XYZ file of N, CA, C and O in Angstrom:
292
model
N 4.125 35.665 -24.513
C 5.083 34.940 -23.958
C 6.162 35.617 -24.943
O 6.345 35.426 -25.631
N 6.938 36.121 -24.275
C 8.076 37.390 -25.427
C 9.123 36.388 -24.451
O 9.802 34.690 -24.796
N 10.197 36.912 -25.622
C 11.874 35.644 -26.253
C 12.215 35.923 -25.084
O 12.846 34.164 -24.919
N 12.593 36.367 -24.109
C 13.666 35.482 -23.229
C 12.726 35.455 -22.271
O 13.312 34.044 -21.772
N 12.054 35.156 -22.115
C 10.982 33.951 -21.719
C 11.188 32.591 -22.120
O 11.307 31.369 -21.355
N 11.106 32.372 -23.230
C 10.633 31.509 -23.805
C 12.267 31.099 -24.258
O 12.581 29.661 -23.512
N 13.539 32.130 -23.636
C 14.929 31.489 -24.123
C 14.943 30.982 -22.335
O 15.271 29.723 -22.982
N 14.026 31.378 -21.827
C 14.748 30.734 -20.323
C 13.976 29.266 -19.640
O 14.725 28.614 -19.197
N 12.509 29.456 -20.345
C 12.199 28.264 -20.611
C 12.766 26.640 -20.850
O 12.887 25.824 -20.611
N 13.827 27.134 -21.868
C 14.034 25.805 -23.434
C 15.017 25.652 -21.841
O 15.448 24.658 -21.751
N 16.036 26.514 -21.197
C 17.187 26.169 -20.393
C 16.332 25.479 -19.508
O 17.801 24.438 -19.419
N 15.861 25.649 -19.098
C 15.300 24.688 -17.956
C 14.810 23.228 -18.231
O 15.550 22.691 -17.803
N 14.126 23.203 -19.346
C 14.345 22.317 -19.869
C 14.994 21.482 -20.434
O 15.319 20.274 -20.209
N 16.008 21.932 -20.814
C 17.393 21.240 -21.565
C 18.371 20.972 -20.257
O 18.436 19.890 -19.998
N 18.661 21.459 -18.840
C 18.819 21.139 -17.829
C 18.358 20.015 -16.885
O 18.221 18.926 -16.632
N 16.810 20.251 -17.449
C 15.599 19.024 -16.331
C 16.464 17.278 -17.893
O 16.373 16.314 -16.496
N 16.338 17.808 -18.827
C 16.602 16.225 -19.261
C 18.460 16.022 -19.354
O 18.576 14.911 -19.298
N 19.198 16.904 -19.123
C 20.608 15.979 -19.038
C 20.401 15.313 -17.649
O 21.264 14.615 -17.630
N 19.830 16.414 -16.829
C 20.162 16.228 -14.955
C 18.950 15.076 -14.488
O 19.058 14.103 -13.359
N 17.599 14.642 -15.611
C 17.030 13.617 -14.664
C 15.892 14.522 -14.165
O 15.298 13.175 -12.716
N 15.582 15.117 -14.153
C 14.535 15.848 -13.074
C 13.340 15.777 -14.046
O 12.261 14.707 -13.348
N 13.332 15.284 -15.357
C 12.231 14.916 -16.002
C 12.225 14.137 -17.184
O 13.113 14.078 -17.541
N 11.413 12.593 -16.762
C 11.450 11.639 -17.657
C 10.557 11.392 -18.506
O 9.179 11.023 -17.614
N 9.967 10.991 -19.704
C 9.174 10.066 -19.673
C 8.901 8.998 -19.810
O 9.523 7.647 -18.725
N 6.752 8.884 -19.282
C 6.707 7.453 -18.982
C 6.809 6.803 -19.859
O 6.836 7.127 -20.989
N 7.481 4.878 -19.561
C 8.063 4.024 -20.254
C 6.266 3.829 -21.380
O 5.411 3.921 -19.508
N 6.795 2.717 -21.519
C 5.318 2.093 -22.029
C 5.026 1.375 -20.656
O 3.801 1.277 -20.542
N 5.352 0.838 -20.099
C 5.006 0.036 -18.829
C 4.165 0.746 -17.923
O 3.141 0.142 -17.617
N 4.215 1.785 -18.416
C 4.266 2.318 -16.337
C 3.111 3.078 -17.031
O 1.891 3.101 -16.602
N 3.239 3.741 -18.715
C 1.211 3.656 -19.011
C 0.784 2.649 -18.760
O -1.067 3.286 -18.366
N 0.873 1.639 -18.976
C 0.402 0.058 -18.491
C -0.174 0.377 -17.223
O -1.829 -0.355 -17.558
N 1.209 0.549 -16.853
C 0.327 0.357 -14.720
C -0.316 0.916 -14.656
O -1.682 1.135 -13.495
N -0.465 2.209 -14.913
C -1.055 3.394 -14.084
C -2.824 3.140 -14.878
O -3.065 3.252 -14.586
N -2.867 2.899 -16.497
C -4.312 2.145 -16.950
C -4.465 1.584 -15.872
O -6.171 0.896 -15.585
N -3.744 0.849 -15.374
C -4.492 -1.000 -14.642
C -4.061 -0.652 -13.524
O -6.308 -0.656 -13.402
N -3.743 0.843 -12.835
C -4.242 1.488 -11.879
C -5.804 1.768 -11.643
O -6.634 0.897 -10.972
N -6.219 2.258 -12.981
C -7.215 2.964 -13.121
C -8.183 1.934 -13.321
O -9.335 2.331 -12.829
N -8.264 0.594 -13.617
C -9.426 -0.901 -13.319
C -9.966 -0.705 -12.711
O -10.296 -0.871 -12.114
N -8.325 -0.970 -11.545
C -8.400 -1.267 -10.222
C -9.810 -0.465 -9.280
O -10.072 -1.361 -8.547
N -8.562 1.206 -9.799
C -9.778 2.043 -8.811
C -11.101 1.718 -8.605
O -12.239 1.916 -8.092
N -11.827 1.612 -10.086
C -12.647 1.591 -10.463
C -13.789 -0.264 -10.002
O -14.890 0.681 -9.814
N -13.272 -0.722 -9.801
C -13.853 -1.575 -9.736
C -14.433 -2.072 -7.957
O -15.207 -2.907 -7.771
N -13.231 -1.412 -7.264
C -13.428 -0.588 -6.027
C -14.691 0.059 -5.581
O -14.229 0.589 -4.670
N -14.075 0.750 -6.264
C -15.231 2.277 -6.788
C -14.802 2.776 -5.697
O -14.716 3.331 -4.537
N -13.065 3.228 -6.059
C -12.293 3.718 -5.502
C -11.431 5.088 -5.620
O -11.395 5.121 -6.738
N -11.630 6.424 -5.180
C -11.418 7.598 -5.719
C -10.122 8.100 -5.700
O -9.900 8.275 -4.273
N -8.379 7.898 -5.935
C -7.658 8.164 -5.353
C -6.933 9.442 -4.740
O -6.637 9.140 -3.486
N -7.463 10.079 -5.502
C -7.935 12.293 -4.654
C -8.407 11.902 -3.762
O -8.249 12.679 -2.446
N -9.487 10.835 -3.105
C -9.999 11.425 -1.969
C -10.734 9.934 -1.052
O -10.954 9.555 -0.206
N -8.835 8.751 -1.403
C -9.061 7.933 -1.034
C -8.654 8.046 0.555
O -6.947 9.012 0.672
N -8.509 7.536 1.668
C -7.590 6.975 3.096
C -6.179 6.628 2.470
O -6.136 5.660 1.551
N -5.577 6.594 3.818
C -4.623 5.931 3.485
C -4.718 4.827 3.457
O -3.629 3.341 2.576
N -5.494 3.679 4.046
C -6.051 2.646 3.952
C -6.568 1.669 2.553
O -5.598 1.090 2.351
N -7.119 2.889 1.694
C -8.140 2.739 0.088
C -6.782 2.897 -0.086
O -6.924 1.695 -1.854
N -5.810 3.704 -0.043
C -4.751 4.296 -1.252
C -3.397 2.901 -1.312
O -3.531 2.216 -2.798
N -3.579 2.409 -0.185
C -2.641 1.118 0.121
C -3.543 -0.094 -0.341
O -1.989 -0.906 -1.670
N -4.360 -0.528 -0.794
C -5.389 -1.434 -0.861
C -5.113 -1.671 -2.581
O -4.844 -2.390 -3.212
N -5.140 -0.458 -2.921
C -5.633 0.022 -4.187
C -4.461 -0.429 -4.771
O -3.506 -1.132 -6.489
N -2.692 0.122 -4.461
C -2.141 0.219 -5.132
C -1.557 -1.293 -4.629
O -0.434 -2.194 -5.573
N -1.646 -2.155 -3.783
C -0.832 -3.175 -3.691
C -1.944 -4.244 -4.657
O -1.358 -5.274 -4.961
N -3.089 -4.569 -4.769
C -4.083 -5.315 -5.534
C -3.678 -4.528 -6.894
O -2.955 -6.220 -7.788
N -3.464 -3.977 -7.375
C -2.529 -3.213 -8.946
C -1.710 -3.869 -9.689
O -0.751 -4.498 -10.262
N -1.286 -3.409 -8.265
C 0.823 -3.763 -8.154
C 1.289 -5.667 -8.899
O 0.942 -5.998 -9.344
N 0.231 -6.482 -8.271
C 0.484 -7.438 -7.677
C -0.202 -8.912 -9.052
O 0.288 -9.346 -9.209
N -1.458 -8.133 -9.307
C -2.326 -8.665 -10.211
C -1.749 -8.216 -11.438
O -1.571 -8.662 -12.726
N -1.111 -6.947 -12.190
C -0.519 -6.010 -12.813
C 0.948 -6.833 -12.998
O 1.282 -7.343 -14.703
N 1.971 -7.273 -11.934
C 3.323 -8.175 -12.522
C 3.220 -9.368 -12.878
O 3.917 -10.126 -13.424
N 1.703 -9.726 -12.308
C 1.147 -11.319 -12.629
C 0.726 -11.593 -13.631
O 0.876 -12.356 -15.081
N 0.162 -10.635 -14.820
C -0.468 -10.615 -15.462
C 0.898 -10.388 -17.079
O 1.375 -10.909 -18.132
N 2.280 -10.154 -16.751
C 3.355 -9.889 -16.901
C 4.010 -11.087 -17.770
O 4.648 -11.202 -17.729
N 4.258 -11.618 -16.053
C 3.924 -12.802 -16.380
C 4.058 -13.615 -16.771
O 4.440 -14.855 -17.162
N 3.139 -14.201 -16.823
C 2.231 -15.147 -18.036
C 2.220 -14.907 -19.289
O 1.696 -15.934 -19.264
N 2.143 -13.762 -19.228
C 2.317 -13.033 -20.850
C 3.218 -13.507 -21.688
O 4.187 -14.318 -20.950
């Protein structure tokens, strides 16, 4: 990668960070995604191959259980 391309990529990243295009995941987001994977394994559902009904089911179960655990902690 030459210097001009590198400079262009840095300018895009700077603009994105200022305008909120890219936001790093928070600790809670990372914990939720890890929990979502656990729920998917529990019900043997692969999100990339899931039907809309399976996807909705898994996300609802994960959300309710994850936030319930957070409230009880």
